[in-house]
Structure formats: structure tokens, C-alpha cells
PDB file of C-alpha atoms and ligand atoms in Angstrom:
ATOM      1  CA  MET T 796      17.690  22.635 -22.702  1.00  0.00           C
ATOM      2  CA  SER T 797      14.122  23.674 -21.860  1.00  0.00           C
ATOM      3  CA  ASP T 798      11.402  21.099 -21.286  1.00  0.00           C
ATOM      4  CA  LYS T 799       8.022  22.338 -22.334  1.00  0.00           C
ATOM      5  CA  LYS T 800       4.813  20.517 -21.261  1.00  0.00           C
ATOM      6  CA  THR T 801       6.197  17.315 -22.429  1.00  0.00           C
ATOM      7  CA  ASP T 802       9.681  15.936 -22.653  1.00  0.00           C
ATOM      8  CA  LEU T 803       8.827  15.030 -26.216  1.00  0.00           C
ATOM      9  CA  VAL T 804       9.433  18.611 -27.291  1.00  0.00           C
ATOM     10  CA  GLN T 805      12.836  19.882 -26.056  1.00  0.00           C
ATOM     11  CA  TRP T 806      13.982  23.095 -27.537  1.00  0.00           C
ATOM     12  CA  ILE T 807      17.343  24.481 -27.219  1.00  0.00           C
ATOM     13  CA  ASP T 808      17.593  28.242 -27.560  1.00  0.00           C
ATOM     14  CA  PHE T 809      20.662  29.553 -29.169  1.00  0.00           C
ATOM     15  CA  SER T 810      22.005  33.045 -28.237  1.00  0.00           C
ATOM     16  CA  PRO T 811      22.673  34.934 -31.541  1.00  0.00           C
ATOM     17  CA  LEU T 812      25.686  37.214 -31.614  1.00  0.00           C
ATOM     18  CA  SER T 813      24.194  40.166 -33.395  1.00  0.00           C
ATOM     19  CA  ASP T 814      25.536  43.430 -34.496  1.00  0.00           C
ATOM     20  CA  ASP T 815      24.981  45.930 -37.311  1.00  0.00           C
ATOM     21  CA  ARG T 816      26.631  43.424 -39.639  1.00  0.00           C
ATOM     22  CA  GLY T 817      23.993  40.611 -38.944  1.00  0.00           C
ATOM     23  CA  SER T 818      23.820  37.673 -36.686  1.00  0.00           C
ATOM     24  CA  LEU T 819      25.890  34.549 -35.881  1.00  0.00           C
ATOM     25  CA  VAL T 820      24.913  31.510 -33.964  1.00  0.00           C
ATOM     26  CA  ALA T 821      27.734  29.096 -32.728  1.00  0.00           C
ATOM     27  CA  VAL T 822      26.813  25.648 -31.820  1.00  0.00           C
ATOM     28  CA  GLU T 823      29.347  23.459 -29.870  1.00  0.00           C
ATOM     29  CA  GLY T 824      29.194  19.744 -29.039  1.00  0.00           C
ATOM     30  CA  ASN T 825      28.642  18.871 -25.496  1.00  0.00           C
ATOM     31  CA  LYS T 826      28.084  22.459 -24.645  1.00  0.00           C
ATOM     32  CA  THR T 827      25.250  24.028 -26.737  1.00  0.00           C
ATOM     33  CA  VAL T 828      23.892  20.611 -27.615  1.00  0.00           C
ATOM     34  CA  PRO T 829      23.988  17.589 -25.190  1.00  0.00           C
ATOM     35  CA  PHE T 830      26.150  15.352 -27.271  1.00  0.00           C
ATOM     36  CA  ASP T 831      29.429  15.135 -29.273  1.00  0.00           C
ATOM     37  CA  ILE T 832      28.570  16.318 -32.790  1.00  0.00           C
ATOM     38  CA  LYS T 833      29.776  13.554 -35.129  1.00  0.00           C
ATOM     39  CA  ARG T 834      27.843  14.452 -38.258  1.00  0.00           C
ATOM     40  CA  VAL T 835      26.116  17.421 -39.788  1.00  0.00           C
ATOM     41  CA  TYR T 836      23.747  17.232 -42.678  1.00  0.00           C
ATOM     42  CA  TYR T 837      21.209  19.637 -44.150  1.00  0.00           C
ATOM     43  CA  LEU T 838      18.100  19.205 -46.291  1.00  0.00           C
ATOM     44  CA  PHE T 839      17.486  21.767 -48.976  1.00  0.00           C
ATOM     45  CA  GLY T 840      15.557  21.868 -52.320  1.00  0.00           C
ATOM     46  CA  THR T 841      12.706  20.331 -50.456  1.00  0.00           C
ATOM     47  CA  GLN T 842       9.095  20.496 -52.058  1.00  0.00           C
ATOM     48  CA  PRO T 843       6.146  21.997 -50.402  1.00  0.00           C
ATOM     49  CA  ASP T 844       4.094  18.996 -50.977  1.00  0.00           C
ATOM     50  CA  VAL T 845       6.704  16.242 -50.158  1.00  0.00           C
ATOM     51  CA  SER T 846       7.146  15.030 -46.645  1.00  0.00           C
ATOM     52  CA  ARG T 847      10.335  13.311 -45.282  1.00  0.00           C
ATOM     53  CA  GLY T 848      11.521  11.414 -42.309  1.00  0.00           C
ATOM     54  CA  PHE T 849       9.092   8.629 -41.345  1.00  0.00           C
ATOM     55  CA  HIS T 850      11.678   6.712 -39.186  1.00  0.00           C
ATOM     56  CA  ALA T 851      13.106   6.548 -35.755  1.00  0.00           C
ATOM     57  CA  HIS T 852      16.667   5.844 -34.593  1.00  0.00           C
ATOM     58  CA  LYS T 853      17.688   3.233 -32.151  1.00  0.00           C
ATOM     59  CA  ALA T 854      20.536   5.145 -30.604  1.00  0.00           C
ATOM     60  CA  LEU T 855      21.002   8.362 -32.643  1.00  0.00           C
ATOM     61  CA  LYS T 856      20.334  11.703 -31.021  1.00  0.00           C
ATOM     62  CA  GLN T 857      19.901  14.849 -33.132  1.00  0.00           C
ATOM     63  CA  VAL T 858      19.256  18.437 -33.094  1.00  0.00           C
ATOM     64  CA  ALA T 859      17.315  20.036 -35.989  1.00  0.00           C
ATOM     65  CA  ILE T 860      17.599  23.625 -36.800  1.00  0.00           C
ATOM     66  CA  CYS T 861      15.637  25.368 -39.619  1.00  0.00           C
ATOM     67  CA  VAL T 862      18.190  27.949 -40.568  1.00  0.00           C
ATOM     68  CA  THR T 863      16.050  29.332 -43.356  1.00  0.00           C
ATOM     69  CA  GLY T 864      12.293  29.048 -43.906  1.00  0.00           C
ATOM     70  CA  LYS T 865      10.150  26.624 -41.958  1.00  0.00           C
ATOM     71  CA  CYS T 866       8.801  23.085 -41.745  1.00  0.00           C
ATOM     72  CA  LYS T 867       6.557  21.070 -39.551  1.00  0.00           C
ATOM     73  CA  MET T 868       8.038  18.379 -37.450  1.00  0.00           C
ATOM     74  CA  LEU T 869       5.901  15.522 -36.054  1.00  0.00           C
ATOM     75  CA  LEU T 870       7.334  13.679 -33.059  1.00  0.00           C
ATOM     76  CA  ASP T 871       5.986  10.416 -31.741  1.00  0.00           C
ATOM     77  CA  ASN T 872       7.328   8.519 -28.724  1.00  0.00           C
ATOM     78  CA  GLY T 873       4.917   5.596 -29.288  1.00  0.00           C
ATOM     79  CA  THR T 874       2.297   6.833 -26.847  1.00  0.00           C
ATOM     80  CA  GLU T 875       2.116  10.471 -27.581  1.00  0.00           C
ATOM     81  CA  LYS T 876       2.391  12.478 -30.724  1.00  0.00           C
ATOM     82  CA  THR T 877       2.848  16.232 -31.255  1.00  0.00           C
ATOM     83  CA  GLU T 878       3.618  18.621 -34.088  1.00  0.00           C
ATOM     84  CA  VAL T 879       5.848  21.695 -33.840  1.00  0.00           C
ATOM     85  CA  TRP T 880       7.070  24.247 -36.377  1.00  0.00           C
ATOM     86  CA  LEU T 881      10.726  24.652 -36.903  1.00  0.00           C
ATOM     87  CA  ASP T 882      10.928  28.312 -38.145  1.00  0.00           C
ATOM     88  CA  SER T 883      13.788  29.920 -36.378  1.00  0.00           C
ATOM     89  CA  PRO T 884      17.632  29.816 -36.837  1.00  0.00           C
ATOM     90  CA  THR T 885      17.984  30.548 -33.096  1.00  0.00           C
ATOM     91  CA  LYS T 886      15.973  27.418 -31.946  1.00  0.00           C
ATOM     92  CA  GLY T 887      17.084  23.829 -32.193  1.00  0.00           C
ATOM     93  CA  LEU T 888      14.795  20.868 -31.532  1.00  0.00           C
ATOM     94  CA  PHE T 889      16.409  18.049 -29.650  1.00  0.00           C
ATOM     95  CA  ILE T 890      15.254  14.698 -30.966  1.00  0.00           C
ATOM     96  CA  ASN T 891      16.104  11.826 -28.655  1.00  0.00           C
ATOM     97  CA  ASP T 892      16.696   8.235 -29.692  1.00  0.00           C
ATOM     98  CA  MET T 893      13.525   6.086 -30.274  1.00  0.00           C
ATOM     99  CA  ILE T 894      11.428   9.030 -31.411  1.00  0.00           C
ATOM    100  CA  TRP T 895       9.440   8.641 -34.625  1.00  0.00           C
ATOM    101  CA  ARG T 896       9.667  11.786 -36.742  1.00  0.00           C
ATOM    102  CA  GLU T 897       8.171  13.174 -39.926  1.00  0.00           C
ATOM    103  CA  MET T 898       8.836  16.409 -41.542  1.00  0.00           C
ATOM    104  CA  HIS T 899       5.889  18.100 -43.439  1.00  0.00           C
ATOM    105  CA  GLU T 900       5.029  21.335 -45.164  1.00  0.00           C
ATOM    106  CA  PHE T 901       8.485  22.547 -46.064  1.00  0.00           C
ATOM    107  CA  SER T 902       8.462  26.239 -47.070  1.00  0.00           C
ATOM    108  CA  PRO T 903      10.006  27.188 -50.300  1.00  0.00           C
ATOM    109  CA  GLY T 904      13.892  27.563 -49.840  1.00  0.00           C
ATOM    110  CA  CYS T 905      13.718  25.825 -46.544  1.00  0.00           C
ATOM    111  CA  VAL T 906      17.144  24.699 -45.181  1.00  0.00           C
ATOM    112  CA  LEU T 907      17.010  22.255 -42.328  1.00  0.00           C
ATOM    113  CA  LEU T 908      20.294  21.638 -40.543  1.00  0.00           C
ATOM    114  CA  VAL T 909      20.705  18.561 -38.481  1.00  0.00           C
ATOM    115  CA  LEU T 910      23.386  17.896 -35.893  1.00  0.00           C
ATOM    116  CA  ALA T 911      23.849  14.133 -35.259  1.00  0.00           C
ATOM    117  CA  SER T 912      25.585  12.285 -32.365  1.00  0.00           C
ATOM    118  CA  GLU T 913      26.792   9.507 -34.571  1.00  0.00           C
ATOM    119  CA  HIS T 914      28.142   8.770 -37.988  1.00  0.00           C
ATOM    120  CA  TYR T 915      25.665   7.641 -40.591  1.00  0.00           C
ATOM    121  CA  ASP T 916      24.434   4.012 -39.941  1.00  0.00           C
ATOM    122  CA  GLU T 917      21.489   2.670 -41.891  1.00  0.00           C
ATOM    123  CA  GLY T 918      21.402  -0.154 -39.304  1.00  0.00           C
ATOM    124  CA  ASP T 919      20.380   2.462 -36.602  1.00  0.00           C
ATOM    125  CA  TYR T 920      17.184   3.305 -38.559  1.00  0.00           C
ATOM    126  CA  ILE T 921      13.733   1.966 -37.802  1.00  0.00           C
ATOM    127  CA  ARG T 922      11.825   2.723 -40.943  1.00  0.00           C
ATOM    128  CA  ASP T 923       8.753   0.549 -40.211  1.00  0.00           C
ATOM    129  CA  TYR T 924       6.166   2.184 -37.849  1.00  0.00           C
ATOM    130  CA  LYS T 925       4.902  -1.245 -36.691  1.00  0.00           C
ATOM    131  CA  GLU T 926       8.469  -2.192 -35.657  1.00  0.00           C
ATOM    132  CA  PHE T 927       8.910   1.064 -33.851  1.00  0.00           C
ATOM    133  CA  SER T 928       5.706   0.659 -31.964  1.00  0.00           C
ATOM    134  CA  ASN T 929       6.580  -2.961 -31.015  1.00  0.00           C
ATOM    135  CA  LEU T 930       9.863  -2.104 -29.758  1.00  0.00           C
ATOM    136  CA  LYS T 931       8.282   0.786 -27.617  1.00  0.00           C
ATOM    137  CA  GLU T 932       5.779  -1.623 -26.164  1.00  0.00           C
ATOM    138  CA  LEU T 933       8.644  -4.032 -25.137  1.00  0.00           C
ATOM    139  CA  VAL T 934      10.349  -1.167 -23.393  1.00  0.00           C
ATOM    140  CA  HIS T 935       7.206  -0.363 -21.475  1.00  0.00           C
ATOM    141  CA  GLU T 936       6.598  -3.833 -20.428  1.00  0.00           C
ATOM    142  CA  THR T 937      10.063  -4.268 -18.923  1.00  0.00           C
TER     143      THR T 937
HETATM  144  P1  TYD Z2275      16.873   9.766 -44.825  1.00  0.00           P
HETATM  145  O1  TYD Z2275      17.463   9.816 -43.428  1.00  0.00           O
HETATM  146  O2  TYD Z2275      15.988   8.677 -45.099  1.00  0.00           O
HETATM  147  O3  TYD Z2275      16.232  11.181 -45.152  1.00  0.00           O
HETATM  148  P2  TYD Z2275      14.943  11.895 -44.451  1.00  0.00           P
HETATM  149  O4  TYD Z2275      14.802  11.387 -43.077  1.00  0.00           O
HETATM  150  O5  TYD Z2275      15.287  13.397 -44.548  1.00  0.00           O
HETATM  151  O6  TYD Z2275      13.708  11.562 -45.307  1.00  0.00           O
HETATM  152  O7  TYD Z2275      18.052   9.769 -45.828  1.00  0.00           O
HETATM  153  C1  TYD Z2275      17.883   9.837 -47.239  1.00  0.00           C
HETATM  154  C2  TYD Z2275      18.927   9.087 -47.875  1.00  0.00           C
HETATM  155  O8  TYD Z2275      20.258   9.645 -47.654  1.00  0.00           O
HETATM  156  C3  TYD Z2275      19.050   7.693 -47.538  1.00  0.00           C
HETATM  157  O9  TYD Z2275      19.363   6.851 -48.648  1.00  0.00           O
HETATM  158  C4  TYD Z2275      20.156   7.511 -46.520  1.00  0.00           C
HETATM  159  C5  TYD Z2275      21.125   8.629 -47.005  1.00  0.00           C
HETATM  160  N1  TYD Z2275      21.849   9.375 -45.930  1.00  0.00           N
HETATM  161  C6  TYD Z2275      23.284   9.184 -45.871  1.00  0.00           C
HETATM  162  O10 TYD Z2275      23.896   8.520 -46.698  1.00  0.00           O
HETATM  163  N2  TYD Z2275      23.931   9.862 -44.886  1.00  0.00           N
HETATM  164  C7  TYD Z2275      23.344  10.590 -43.975  1.00  0.00           C
HETATM  165  O11 TYD Z2275      23.941  11.174 -43.075  1.00  0.00           O
HETATM  166  C8  TYD Z2275      21.803  10.726 -44.036  1.00  0.00           C
HETATM  167  C9  TYD Z2275      21.142  11.531 -43.014  1.00  0.00           C
HETATM  168  C10 TYD Z2275      21.151  10.071 -45.017  1.00  0.00           C
END
């Protein structure tokens, strides 16, 4: 996993197995991604002018891969915000717990695959930005 200028943006580069038939990427839990993969979901049929996300997770870790098309991901750790394009089936974006995320500008036909460290639990979501920011401040004070 490569850390760029900030640990907010952590890319995982997948090595595609390519030959004259095309390419294949294999992703394995606790090997290619730094957690056991308990859930996989994907977003498709997204609309160019409709954003998604707007939440953080208390414990869940995820890797997002745009297998087709592209979208913009905003990441916010409470003190720093950044936006990156997800636009490659050979690049995964690791999203740690307690990171606010928003997805914007989905291209037509975009398919965003997400690997998750836990089963679905609505109780793990923080959907209110003020609550997220208050929790982050508490962590910084301790
Ligand atoms: P949500 O996580 O809010 O979507 P996004 O972040 O892409 O905007 O999920 C949308 C709905 O789907 C919400 O009602 C919760 C439900 N959901 C599940 O039931 N299981 C899942 O694994 C996920 C990711 C969402």
C-alpha cells in the first residue's frame, strides 16, 4: 500500500495478469488488501449529476475500485479534505475508518466496486457531518 503526500489518500496498485485475451485482476483479503474481505458491493446505474456517500464509518475499512468509468471521491479526516479520481481497474483506494467520503461526478456506465472489512451494519454509519466532526475533535483532545 503506497502512502502519497498524506495518509488520507492510500492507493493500492493491483498487478493485472494480461495476455492477448485481456486482463485479470485478483484481489485477496489480508494479502492484496489489508483486511479480511467480509462483504463486496458495487454501485452501477449511477447518474452523472447525482452524488452519493456523505457518511463515515466508525469501524469499517473499505477499498473502492472503479472497474469501469470514473468518479470523484472526496475524503475528509476532519481536519483535511482531498479529492481524487477513481478511474482505473488496477487501482484501489483504501478508505480507513472514521473518514468522511462523498462520491461525485460518476461517468456514464461507471461501476464502482467496494470491498468491505465487515458485514453491513447501519449502526456503524455516521451520516451527520456535525456528529463526525465532533467525534473527530474528541479523539484529537484525548
Ligand atoms: P449507502 O451506503 O447509503 O450508499 P452510498 O454511500 O453509496 O450513497 O447505502 C444505500 C442503501 O443501501 C442504504 O439504505 C443502506 C443499504 N445498504 C445495504 O443494505 N447493504 C450494504 O452493504 C450497503 C453498502 C448499503
